[in-house]
Short mmCIF file of C-alpha atoms in Angstrom, two decimals:
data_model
loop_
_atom_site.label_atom_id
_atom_site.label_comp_id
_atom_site.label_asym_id
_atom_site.label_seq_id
_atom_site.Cartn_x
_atom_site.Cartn_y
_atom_site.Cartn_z
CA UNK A 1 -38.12 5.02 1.14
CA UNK A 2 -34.98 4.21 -0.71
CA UNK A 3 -33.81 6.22 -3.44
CA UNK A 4 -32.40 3.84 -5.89
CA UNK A 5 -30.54 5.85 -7.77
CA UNK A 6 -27.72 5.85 -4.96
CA UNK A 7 -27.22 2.22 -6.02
CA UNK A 8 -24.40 2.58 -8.00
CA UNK A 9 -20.81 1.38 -7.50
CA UNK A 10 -19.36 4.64 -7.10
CA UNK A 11 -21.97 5.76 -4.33
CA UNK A 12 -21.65 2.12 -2.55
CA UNK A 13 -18.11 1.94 -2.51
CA UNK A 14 -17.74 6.03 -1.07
CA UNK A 15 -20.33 5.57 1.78
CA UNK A 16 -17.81 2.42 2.39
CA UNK A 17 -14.81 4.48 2.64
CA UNK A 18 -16.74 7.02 5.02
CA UNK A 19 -17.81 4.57 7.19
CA UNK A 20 -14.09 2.85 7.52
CA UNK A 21 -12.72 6.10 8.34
CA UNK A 22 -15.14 6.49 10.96
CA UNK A 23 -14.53 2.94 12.62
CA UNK A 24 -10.58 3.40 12.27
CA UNK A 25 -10.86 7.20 14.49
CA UNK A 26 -13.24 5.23 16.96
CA UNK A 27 -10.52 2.55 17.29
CA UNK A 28 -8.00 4.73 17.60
CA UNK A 29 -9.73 6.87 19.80
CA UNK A 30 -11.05 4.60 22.14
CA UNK A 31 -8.39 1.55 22.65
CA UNK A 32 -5.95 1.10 25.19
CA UNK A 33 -2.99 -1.11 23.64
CA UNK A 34 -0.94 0.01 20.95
CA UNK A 35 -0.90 -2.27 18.55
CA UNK A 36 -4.40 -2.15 18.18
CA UNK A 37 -4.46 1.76 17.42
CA UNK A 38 -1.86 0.69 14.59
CA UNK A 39 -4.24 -1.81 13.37
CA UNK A 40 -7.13 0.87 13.63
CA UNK A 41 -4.84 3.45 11.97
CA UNK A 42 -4.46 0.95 8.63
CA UNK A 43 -8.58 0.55 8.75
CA UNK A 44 -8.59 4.38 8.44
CA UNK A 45 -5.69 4.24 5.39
CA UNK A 46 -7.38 1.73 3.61
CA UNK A 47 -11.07 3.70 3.74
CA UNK A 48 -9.16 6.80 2.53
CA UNK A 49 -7.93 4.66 -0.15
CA UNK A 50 -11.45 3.31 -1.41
CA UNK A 51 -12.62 6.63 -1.17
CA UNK A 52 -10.27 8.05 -3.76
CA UNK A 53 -10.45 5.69 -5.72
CA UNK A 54 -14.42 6.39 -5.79
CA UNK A 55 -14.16 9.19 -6.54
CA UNK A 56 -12.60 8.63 -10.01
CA UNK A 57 -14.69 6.26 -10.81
CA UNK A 58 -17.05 6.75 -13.97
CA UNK A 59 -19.97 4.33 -14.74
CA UNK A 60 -19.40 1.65 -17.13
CA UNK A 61 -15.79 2.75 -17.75
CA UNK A 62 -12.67 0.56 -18.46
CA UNK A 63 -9.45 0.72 -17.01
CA UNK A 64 -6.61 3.86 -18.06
CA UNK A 65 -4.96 1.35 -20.17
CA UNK A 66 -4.59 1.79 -23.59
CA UNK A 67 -5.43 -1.84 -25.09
CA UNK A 68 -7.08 -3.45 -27.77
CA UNK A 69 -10.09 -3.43 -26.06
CA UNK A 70 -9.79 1.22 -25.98
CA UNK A 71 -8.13 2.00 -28.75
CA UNK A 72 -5.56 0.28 -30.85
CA UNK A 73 -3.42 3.53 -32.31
CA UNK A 74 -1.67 6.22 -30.01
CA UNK A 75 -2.69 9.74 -30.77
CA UNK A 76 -6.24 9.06 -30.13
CA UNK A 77 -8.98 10.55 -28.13
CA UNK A 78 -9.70 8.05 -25.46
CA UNK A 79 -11.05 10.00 -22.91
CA UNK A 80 -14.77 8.42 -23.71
CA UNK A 81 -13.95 5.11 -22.58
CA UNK A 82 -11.53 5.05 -19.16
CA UNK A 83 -11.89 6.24 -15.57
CA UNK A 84 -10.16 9.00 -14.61
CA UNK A 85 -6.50 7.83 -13.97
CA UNK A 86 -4.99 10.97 -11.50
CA UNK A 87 -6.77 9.42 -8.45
CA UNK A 88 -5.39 6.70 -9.12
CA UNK A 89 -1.90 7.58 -9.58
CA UNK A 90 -2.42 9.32 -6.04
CA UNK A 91 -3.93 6.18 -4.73
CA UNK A 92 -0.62 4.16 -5.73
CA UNK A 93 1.52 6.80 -3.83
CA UNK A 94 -0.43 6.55 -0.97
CA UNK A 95 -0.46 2.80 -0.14
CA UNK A 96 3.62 2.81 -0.40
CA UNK A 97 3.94 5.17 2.15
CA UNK A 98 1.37 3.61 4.35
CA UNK A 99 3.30 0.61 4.71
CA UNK A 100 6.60 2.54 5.33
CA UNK A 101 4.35 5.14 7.56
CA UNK A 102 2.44 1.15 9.40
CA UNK A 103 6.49 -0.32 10.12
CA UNK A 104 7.68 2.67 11.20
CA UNK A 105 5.01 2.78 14.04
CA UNK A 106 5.57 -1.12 14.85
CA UNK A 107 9.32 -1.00 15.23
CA UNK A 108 8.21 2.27 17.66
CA UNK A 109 6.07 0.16 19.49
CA UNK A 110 8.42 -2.84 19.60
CA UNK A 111 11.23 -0.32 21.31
CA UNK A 112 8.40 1.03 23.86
CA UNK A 113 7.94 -2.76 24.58
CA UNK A 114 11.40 -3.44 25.04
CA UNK A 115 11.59 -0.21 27.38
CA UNK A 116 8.33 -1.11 30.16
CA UNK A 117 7.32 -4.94 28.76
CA UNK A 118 3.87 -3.77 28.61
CA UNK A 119 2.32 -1.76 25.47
CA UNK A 120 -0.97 -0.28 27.63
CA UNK A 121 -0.78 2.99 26.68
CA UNK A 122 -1.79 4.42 30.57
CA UNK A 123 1.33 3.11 31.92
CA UNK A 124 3.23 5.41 29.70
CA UNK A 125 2.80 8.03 32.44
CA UNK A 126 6.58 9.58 32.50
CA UNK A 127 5.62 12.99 30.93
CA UNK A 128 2.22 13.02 32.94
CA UNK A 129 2.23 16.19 35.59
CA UNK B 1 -28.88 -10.41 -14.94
CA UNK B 2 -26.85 -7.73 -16.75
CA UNK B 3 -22.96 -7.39 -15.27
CA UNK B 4 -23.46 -4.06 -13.50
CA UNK B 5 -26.60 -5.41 -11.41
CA UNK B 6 -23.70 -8.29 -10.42
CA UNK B 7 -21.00 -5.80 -9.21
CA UNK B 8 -23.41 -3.91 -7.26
CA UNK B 9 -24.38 -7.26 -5.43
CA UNK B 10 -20.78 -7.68 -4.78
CA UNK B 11 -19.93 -4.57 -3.82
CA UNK B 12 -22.70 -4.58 -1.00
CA UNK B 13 -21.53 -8.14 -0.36
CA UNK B 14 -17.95 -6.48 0.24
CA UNK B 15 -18.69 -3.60 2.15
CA UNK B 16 -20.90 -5.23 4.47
CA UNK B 17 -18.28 -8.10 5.16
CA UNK B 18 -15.48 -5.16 5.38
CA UNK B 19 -17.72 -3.19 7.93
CA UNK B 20 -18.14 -6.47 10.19
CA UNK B 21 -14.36 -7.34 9.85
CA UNK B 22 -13.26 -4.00 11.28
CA UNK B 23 -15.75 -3.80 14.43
CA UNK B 24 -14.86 -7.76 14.95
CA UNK B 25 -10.60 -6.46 14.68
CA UNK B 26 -11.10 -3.60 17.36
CA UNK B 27 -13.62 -5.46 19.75
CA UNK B 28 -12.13 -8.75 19.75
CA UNK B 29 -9.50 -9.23 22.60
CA UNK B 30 -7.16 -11.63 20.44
CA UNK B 31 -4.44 -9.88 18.83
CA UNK B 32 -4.07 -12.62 16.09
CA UNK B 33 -7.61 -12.22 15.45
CA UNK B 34 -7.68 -8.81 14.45
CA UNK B 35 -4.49 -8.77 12.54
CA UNK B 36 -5.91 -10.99 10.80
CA UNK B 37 -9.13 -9.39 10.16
CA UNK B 38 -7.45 -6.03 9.37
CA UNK B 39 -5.77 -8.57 6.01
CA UNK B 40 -8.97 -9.38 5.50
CA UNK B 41 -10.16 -6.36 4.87
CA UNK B 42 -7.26 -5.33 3.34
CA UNK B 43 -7.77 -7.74 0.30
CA UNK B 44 -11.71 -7.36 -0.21
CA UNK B 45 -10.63 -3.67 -0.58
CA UNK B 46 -7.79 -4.71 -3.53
CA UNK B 47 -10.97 -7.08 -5.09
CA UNK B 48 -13.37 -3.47 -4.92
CA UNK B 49 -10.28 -1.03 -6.74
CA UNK B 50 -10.39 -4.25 -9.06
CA UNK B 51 -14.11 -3.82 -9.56
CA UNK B 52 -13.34 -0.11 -9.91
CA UNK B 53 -11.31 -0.44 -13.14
CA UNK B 54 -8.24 0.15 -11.33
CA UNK B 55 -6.02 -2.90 -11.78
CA UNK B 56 -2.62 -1.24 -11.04
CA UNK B 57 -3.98 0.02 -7.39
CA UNK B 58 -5.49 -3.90 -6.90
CA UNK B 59 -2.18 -4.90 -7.31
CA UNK B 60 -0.59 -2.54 -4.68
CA UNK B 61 -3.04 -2.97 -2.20
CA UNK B 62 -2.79 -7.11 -2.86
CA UNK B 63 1.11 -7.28 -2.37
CA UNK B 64 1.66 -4.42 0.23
CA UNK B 65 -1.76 -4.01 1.81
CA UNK B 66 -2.74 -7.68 2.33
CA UNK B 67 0.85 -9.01 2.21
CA UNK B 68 3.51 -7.26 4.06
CA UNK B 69 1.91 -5.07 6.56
CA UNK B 70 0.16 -8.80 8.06
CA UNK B 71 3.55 -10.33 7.77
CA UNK B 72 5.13 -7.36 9.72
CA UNK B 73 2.43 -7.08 12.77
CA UNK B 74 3.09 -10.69 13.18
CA UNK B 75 6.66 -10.20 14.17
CA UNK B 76 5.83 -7.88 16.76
CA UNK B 77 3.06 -10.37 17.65
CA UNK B 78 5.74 -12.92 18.48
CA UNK B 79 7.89 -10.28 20.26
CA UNK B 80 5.33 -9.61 23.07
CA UNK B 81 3.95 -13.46 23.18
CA UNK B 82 7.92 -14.44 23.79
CA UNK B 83 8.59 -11.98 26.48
CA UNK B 84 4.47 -12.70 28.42
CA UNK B 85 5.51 -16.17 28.57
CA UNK C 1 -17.05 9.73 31.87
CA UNK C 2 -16.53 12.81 30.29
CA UNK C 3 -13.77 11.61 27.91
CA UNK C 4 -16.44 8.90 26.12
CA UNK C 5 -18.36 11.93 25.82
CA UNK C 6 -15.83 13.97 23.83
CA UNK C 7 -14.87 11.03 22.28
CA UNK C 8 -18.55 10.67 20.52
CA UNK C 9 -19.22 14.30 19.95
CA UNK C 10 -16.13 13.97 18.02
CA UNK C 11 -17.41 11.14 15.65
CA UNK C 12 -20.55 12.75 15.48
CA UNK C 13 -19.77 15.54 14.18
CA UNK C 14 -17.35 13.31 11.14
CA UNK C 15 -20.54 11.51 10.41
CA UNK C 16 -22.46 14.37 9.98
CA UNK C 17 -19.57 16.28 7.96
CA UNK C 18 -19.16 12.54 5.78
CA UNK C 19 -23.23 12.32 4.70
CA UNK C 20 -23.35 16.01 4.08
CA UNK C 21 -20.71 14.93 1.66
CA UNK C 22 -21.75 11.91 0.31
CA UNK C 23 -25.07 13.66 -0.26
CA UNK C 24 -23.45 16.19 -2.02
CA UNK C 25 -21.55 13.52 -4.85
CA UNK C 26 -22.85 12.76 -8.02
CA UNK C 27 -21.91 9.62 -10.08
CA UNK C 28 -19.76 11.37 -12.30
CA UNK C 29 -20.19 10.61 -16.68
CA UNK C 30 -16.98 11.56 -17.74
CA UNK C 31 -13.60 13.39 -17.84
CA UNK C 32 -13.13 16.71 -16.95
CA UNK C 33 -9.75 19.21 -16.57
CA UNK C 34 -6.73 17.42 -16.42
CA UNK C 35 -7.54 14.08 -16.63
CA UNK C 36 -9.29 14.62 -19.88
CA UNK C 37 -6.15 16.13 -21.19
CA UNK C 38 -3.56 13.15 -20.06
CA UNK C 39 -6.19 10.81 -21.51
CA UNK C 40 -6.17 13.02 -25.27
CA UNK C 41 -2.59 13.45 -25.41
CA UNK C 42 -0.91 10.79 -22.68
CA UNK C 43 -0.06 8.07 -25.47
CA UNK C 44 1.04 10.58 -27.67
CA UNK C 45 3.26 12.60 -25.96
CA UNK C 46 4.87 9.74 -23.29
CA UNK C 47 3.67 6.63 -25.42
CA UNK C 48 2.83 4.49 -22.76
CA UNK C 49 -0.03 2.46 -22.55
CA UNK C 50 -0.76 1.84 -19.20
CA UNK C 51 -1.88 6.17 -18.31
CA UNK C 52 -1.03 5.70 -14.66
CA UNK C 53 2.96 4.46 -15.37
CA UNK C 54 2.92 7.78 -17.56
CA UNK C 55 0.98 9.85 -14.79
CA UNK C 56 3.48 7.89 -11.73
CA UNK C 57 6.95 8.20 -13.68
CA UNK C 58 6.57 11.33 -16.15
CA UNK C 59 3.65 13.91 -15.39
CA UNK C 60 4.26 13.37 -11.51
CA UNK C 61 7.95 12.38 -11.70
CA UNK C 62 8.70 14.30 -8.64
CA UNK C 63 5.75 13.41 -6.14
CA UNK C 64 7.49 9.67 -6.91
CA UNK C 65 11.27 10.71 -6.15
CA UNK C 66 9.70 12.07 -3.27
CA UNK C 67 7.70 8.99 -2.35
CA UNK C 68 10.69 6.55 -2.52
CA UNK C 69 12.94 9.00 -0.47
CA UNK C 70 10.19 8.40 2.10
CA UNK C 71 10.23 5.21 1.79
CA UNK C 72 14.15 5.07 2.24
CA UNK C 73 13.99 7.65 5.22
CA UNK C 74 11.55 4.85 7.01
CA UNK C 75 13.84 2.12 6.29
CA UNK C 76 16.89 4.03 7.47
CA UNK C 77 15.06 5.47 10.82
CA UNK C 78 13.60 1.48 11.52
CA UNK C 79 17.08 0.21 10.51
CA UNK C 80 18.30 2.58 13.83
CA UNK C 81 15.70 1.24 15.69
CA UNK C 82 15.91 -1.99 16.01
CA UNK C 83 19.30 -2.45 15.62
CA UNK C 84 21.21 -5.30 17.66
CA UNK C 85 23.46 -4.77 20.56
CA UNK C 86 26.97 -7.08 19.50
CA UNK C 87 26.50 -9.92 21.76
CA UNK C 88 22.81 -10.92 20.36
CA UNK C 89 24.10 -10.38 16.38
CA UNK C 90 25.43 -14.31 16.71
CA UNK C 91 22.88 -15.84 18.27
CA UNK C 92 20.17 -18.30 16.67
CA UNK C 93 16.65 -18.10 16.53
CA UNK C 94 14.94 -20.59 18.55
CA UNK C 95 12.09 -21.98 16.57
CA UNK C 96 10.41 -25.06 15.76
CA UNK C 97 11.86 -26.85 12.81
CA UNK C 98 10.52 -25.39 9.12
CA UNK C 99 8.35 -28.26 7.48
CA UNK C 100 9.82 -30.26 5.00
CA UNK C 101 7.15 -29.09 2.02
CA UNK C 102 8.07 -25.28 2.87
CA UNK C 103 11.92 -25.31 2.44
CA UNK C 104 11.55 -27.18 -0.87
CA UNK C 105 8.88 -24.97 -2.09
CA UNK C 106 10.67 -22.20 -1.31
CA UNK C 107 13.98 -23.40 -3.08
CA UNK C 108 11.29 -23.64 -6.30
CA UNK C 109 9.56 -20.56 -5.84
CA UNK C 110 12.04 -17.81 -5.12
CA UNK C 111 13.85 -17.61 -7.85
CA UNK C 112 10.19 -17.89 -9.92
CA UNK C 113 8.97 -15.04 -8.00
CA UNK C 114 12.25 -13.19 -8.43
CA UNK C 115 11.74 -13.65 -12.08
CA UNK C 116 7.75 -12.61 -11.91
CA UNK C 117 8.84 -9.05 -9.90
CA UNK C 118 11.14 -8.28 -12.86
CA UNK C 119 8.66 -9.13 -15.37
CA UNK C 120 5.86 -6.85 -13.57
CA UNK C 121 8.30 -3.91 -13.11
CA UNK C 122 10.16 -4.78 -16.87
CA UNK C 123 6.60 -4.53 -18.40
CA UNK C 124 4.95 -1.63 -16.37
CA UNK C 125 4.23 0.79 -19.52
CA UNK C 126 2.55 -1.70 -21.17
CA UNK C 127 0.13 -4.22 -18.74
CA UNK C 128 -1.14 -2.76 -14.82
CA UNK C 129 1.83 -3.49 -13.25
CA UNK C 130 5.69 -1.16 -12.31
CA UNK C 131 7.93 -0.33 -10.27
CA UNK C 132 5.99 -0.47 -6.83
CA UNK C 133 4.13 -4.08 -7.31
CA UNK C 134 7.34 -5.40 -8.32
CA UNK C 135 9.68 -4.82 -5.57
CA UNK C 136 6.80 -5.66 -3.43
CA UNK C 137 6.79 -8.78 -5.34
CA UNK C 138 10.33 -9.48 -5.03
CA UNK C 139 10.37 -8.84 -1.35
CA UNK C 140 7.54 -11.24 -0.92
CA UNK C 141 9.82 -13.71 -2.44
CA UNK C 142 12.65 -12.35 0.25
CA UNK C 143 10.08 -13.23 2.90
CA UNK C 144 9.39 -16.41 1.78
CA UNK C 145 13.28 -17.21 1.97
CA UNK C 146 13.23 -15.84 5.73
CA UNK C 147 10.10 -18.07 6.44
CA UNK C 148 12.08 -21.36 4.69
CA UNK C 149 14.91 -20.77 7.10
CA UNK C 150 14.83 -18.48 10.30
CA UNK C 151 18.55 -18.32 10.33
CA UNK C 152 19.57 -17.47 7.04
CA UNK C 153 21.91 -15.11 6.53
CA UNK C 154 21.02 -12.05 4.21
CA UNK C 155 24.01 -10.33 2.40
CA UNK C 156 22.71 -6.77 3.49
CA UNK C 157 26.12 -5.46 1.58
CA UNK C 158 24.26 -6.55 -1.95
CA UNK C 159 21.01 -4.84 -0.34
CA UNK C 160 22.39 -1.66 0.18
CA UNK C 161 24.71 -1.48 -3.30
CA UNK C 162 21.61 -2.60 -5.21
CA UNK C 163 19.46 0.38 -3.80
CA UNK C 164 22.45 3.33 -3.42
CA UNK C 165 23.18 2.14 -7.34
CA UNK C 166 19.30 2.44 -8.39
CA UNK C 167 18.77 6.21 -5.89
CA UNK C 168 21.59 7.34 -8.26
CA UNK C 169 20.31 5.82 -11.34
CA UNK C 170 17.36 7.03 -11.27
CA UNK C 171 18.17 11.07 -10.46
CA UNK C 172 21.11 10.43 -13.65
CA UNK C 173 18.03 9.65 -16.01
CA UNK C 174 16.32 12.38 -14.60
CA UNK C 175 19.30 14.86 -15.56
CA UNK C 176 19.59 13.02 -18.70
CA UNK C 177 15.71 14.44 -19.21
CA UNK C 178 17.32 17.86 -18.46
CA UNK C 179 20.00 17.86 -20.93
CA UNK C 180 18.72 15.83 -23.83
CA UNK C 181 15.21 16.86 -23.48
CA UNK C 182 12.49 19.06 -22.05
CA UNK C 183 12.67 19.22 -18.22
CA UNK C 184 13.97 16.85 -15.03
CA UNK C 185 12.36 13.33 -15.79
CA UNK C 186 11.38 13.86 -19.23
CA UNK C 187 11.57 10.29 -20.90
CA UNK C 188 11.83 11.43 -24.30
CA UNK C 189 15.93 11.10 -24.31
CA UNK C 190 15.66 8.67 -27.30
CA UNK C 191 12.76 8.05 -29.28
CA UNK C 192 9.26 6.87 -28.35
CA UNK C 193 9.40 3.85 -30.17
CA UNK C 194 6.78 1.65 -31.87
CA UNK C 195 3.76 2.38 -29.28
CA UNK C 196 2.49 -0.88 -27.71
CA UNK C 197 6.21 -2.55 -27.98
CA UNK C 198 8.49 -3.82 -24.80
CA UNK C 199 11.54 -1.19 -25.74
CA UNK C 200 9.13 1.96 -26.07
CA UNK C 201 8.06 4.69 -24.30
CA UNK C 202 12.10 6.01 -24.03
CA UNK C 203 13.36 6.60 -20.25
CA UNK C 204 9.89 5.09 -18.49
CA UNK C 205 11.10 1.46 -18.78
CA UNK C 206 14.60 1.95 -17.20
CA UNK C 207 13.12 4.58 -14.61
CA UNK C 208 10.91 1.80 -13.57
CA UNK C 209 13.22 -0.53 -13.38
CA UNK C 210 15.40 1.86 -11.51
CA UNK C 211 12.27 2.22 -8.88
CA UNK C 212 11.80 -1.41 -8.67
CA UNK C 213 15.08 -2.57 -7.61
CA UNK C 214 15.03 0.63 -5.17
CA UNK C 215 11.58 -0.32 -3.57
CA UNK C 216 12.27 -4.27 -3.29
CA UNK C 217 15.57 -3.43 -1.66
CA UNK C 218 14.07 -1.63 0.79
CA UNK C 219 11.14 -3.30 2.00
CA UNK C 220 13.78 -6.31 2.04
CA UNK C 221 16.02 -4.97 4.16
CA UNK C 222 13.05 -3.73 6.50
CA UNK C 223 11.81 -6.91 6.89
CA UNK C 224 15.15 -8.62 7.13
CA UNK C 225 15.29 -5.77 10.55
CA UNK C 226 12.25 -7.10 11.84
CA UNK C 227 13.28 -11.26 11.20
CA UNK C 228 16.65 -10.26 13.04
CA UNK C 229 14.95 -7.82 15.91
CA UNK C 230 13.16 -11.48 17.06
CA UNK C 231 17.06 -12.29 18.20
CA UNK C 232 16.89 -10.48 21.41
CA UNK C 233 14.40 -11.75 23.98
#
């Protein structure tokens, strides 16, 4: 039994973004060389992404850009025909910063390579007791 | 055949070919390979904000998502296949 | 053993905290709060069109001067990273010969994409589009010069006048805001203009461009880092 009123863009693209977040902590829970948890890190950033983004969505709505196609005159009420445009200001933020967070963590990982010519994460072992 | 019943299609079409592109990028031992999936997913995810009426986040994610953070993993790809050799 | 064990009680318990959430959302039918007021009185008190460019540069104005110093606190800290002892600075990068089709694309294309980033970041109040997808775009065209030729030599003096001039630029509009008009960032230091037209909107078009020539500069110079960090082997 399928309840098909879940089958809606919104719903679709939120159980999306849950289920990318999930993968990304498994992969960076579970793998052993570094680059890979940086690529499992960016799986998680771009499911957080597509999940705010979700959740601004509103059926059926156009984009928050005030065009011929909303409204032609300023000073009018168009808040019957756009999706809400705060997550996606947030949304905008976000991706900048995960690339600068994403290169940051690759020119870490190139200097960790340079230090042991290996990037296996157990034979970083010089704090280990 | 009305346009939403069409974005739905493609938005299951998407998120099933996302979900397979991340498990093949953290199972598959090629690094190449899942840098390249990880783009992958990158852009299907700029083609869903596009479906989502948000054109200016599409656009981010296309340039800096897709783009540059694929570009950048492949230098440090080379770094560690120059030094293995 | 154990730690595979931890490691899937772990995602368990996010899955179950995810569909107790996901059951929880309903498909939502319309504006509430804030949103509903930016999209009432957005065009008439910034006069943009595009909502987010007025949300990004005027409502928020400070979340983004706190997003691009970020951005040039990562570029400074990877700029320290991978810096070059003296002796590798002059050496070449051994690589194969660059096709023939791919250096004279690239002496096309660059100064066309050049051209494109300023026209996405020039017209961000009006079309989906500013500050951030253009000096993306312009360091895309920056990569594709590095790709064309390995060796090149980047002017990183230009790089780092072009983004110290635009950081200052854009925190001397913002006082501008606080002595012409209502608060830090306020665009409204000369009229609004015709709504719809290229030179409207007061500050938001120079503040863009401002955060534009900041953001290309800096992803440039990052990935100018990384082409040169391939020196040392």
């Amino acid at each position: 039994m399928i309840n098909t009123e879940y089958f809606t863009l919104g719903h679709i693209s939120l159980l999306l973004g849950f289920i990318l977040i999930i993968v990304g902590f498994w992969g960076i829970l579970t793998q052993k060389n570094i680059v890979k948890i940086i690529l499992a890190f960016s799986i998680a950033d771009a499911g957080i992404n597509i999940l705010i983004v979700s959740l601004g969505y509103v059926i059926g709505k156009t984009a928050p850009i005030i065009d011929g196609s909303v409204v032609q005159k300023a000073g009018i009420d168009v808040s019957d025909s756009i999706v809400d445009p705060v997550p996606q200001a947030l949304v905008l933020t976000s991706i900048v910063i995960g690339f600068g967070v994403t290169a940051l963590m690759l020119a870490y990982a190139m200097k960790l390579f340079t230090a042991k010519k290996t990037l296996h994460i157990n034979k970083f072992n010089d704090l280990k007791w | 055949m009305n346009r939403e019943f069409l974005y739905i299609v493609l938005t299951i079409f998407l998120g099933v070919a996302s979900i397979v592109l991340s498990f093949i990028s953290i199972h598959s031992k090629k690094l190449s390979l899942a840098v390249i999936a990880v783009g992958v997913v990158s852009l299907f995810a700029s083609i869903l904000f596009l479906l989502m009426s948000a054109p200016d986040v599409a656009m981010t994610e296309a340039a800096i998502g897709s783009g540059l953070t694929t570009l950048i993993f492949f230098y440090v790809l080379n770094k560690i296949k120059k030094s293995d050799a | 053993m154990l730690k595979n064990i931890i490691i899937a009680v772990i995602l368990i318990v996010f899955a179950v905290l995810f569909f107790d959430l996901f059951m929880l959302y309903e498909a939502r039918t319309g504006l509430t709060g804030i949103a509903q007021y930016y999209a009432q009185n957005g065009a008439k008190e910034v006069g943009a069109a595009n909502l987010v460019t007025s949300i990004v540069v005027t409502y928020r104005g400070f979340d983004t001067l706190g997003e691009v110093t970020i951005l040039f606190v990562a570029a400074s800290i990877i700029s320290f990273f991978l810096k070059l002892k003296e002796n590798d600075e002059s050496k070449n990068i051994s690589s194969k010969d660059t096709t023939e089709i791919l250096v004279t694309a690239s002496n096309v294309l660059v100064p066309v994409i050049f051209l494109f980033g300023i026209y996405v970041f020039i017209n961000g109040h009006l079309t989906p589009g500013g500050g951030f997808q253009g000096g993306a775009i312009i360091a895309t065209g920056v990569a594709l010069m590095i790709l064309a030729n390995p060796n090149i030599k980047i002017n990183t003096q230009i790089i780092h006048w072009v983004e110290s001039i635009s950081g200052v630029g854009y925190v001397v509009v913002g006082i501008f805001g606080l002595i012409l008009a209502g608060g830090f960032l306020d665009n409204k230091i000369t009229g609004l203009g015709e709504f719809g037209a290229l030179f409207s909107a007061g500050a938001i078009p120079i503040i863009y461009s401002f955060i534009g020539l900041k953001v290309g500069a800096e992803i440039s110079n990052i990935l100018n880092k990384y082409q040169k960090s391939q020196k040392n082997d």
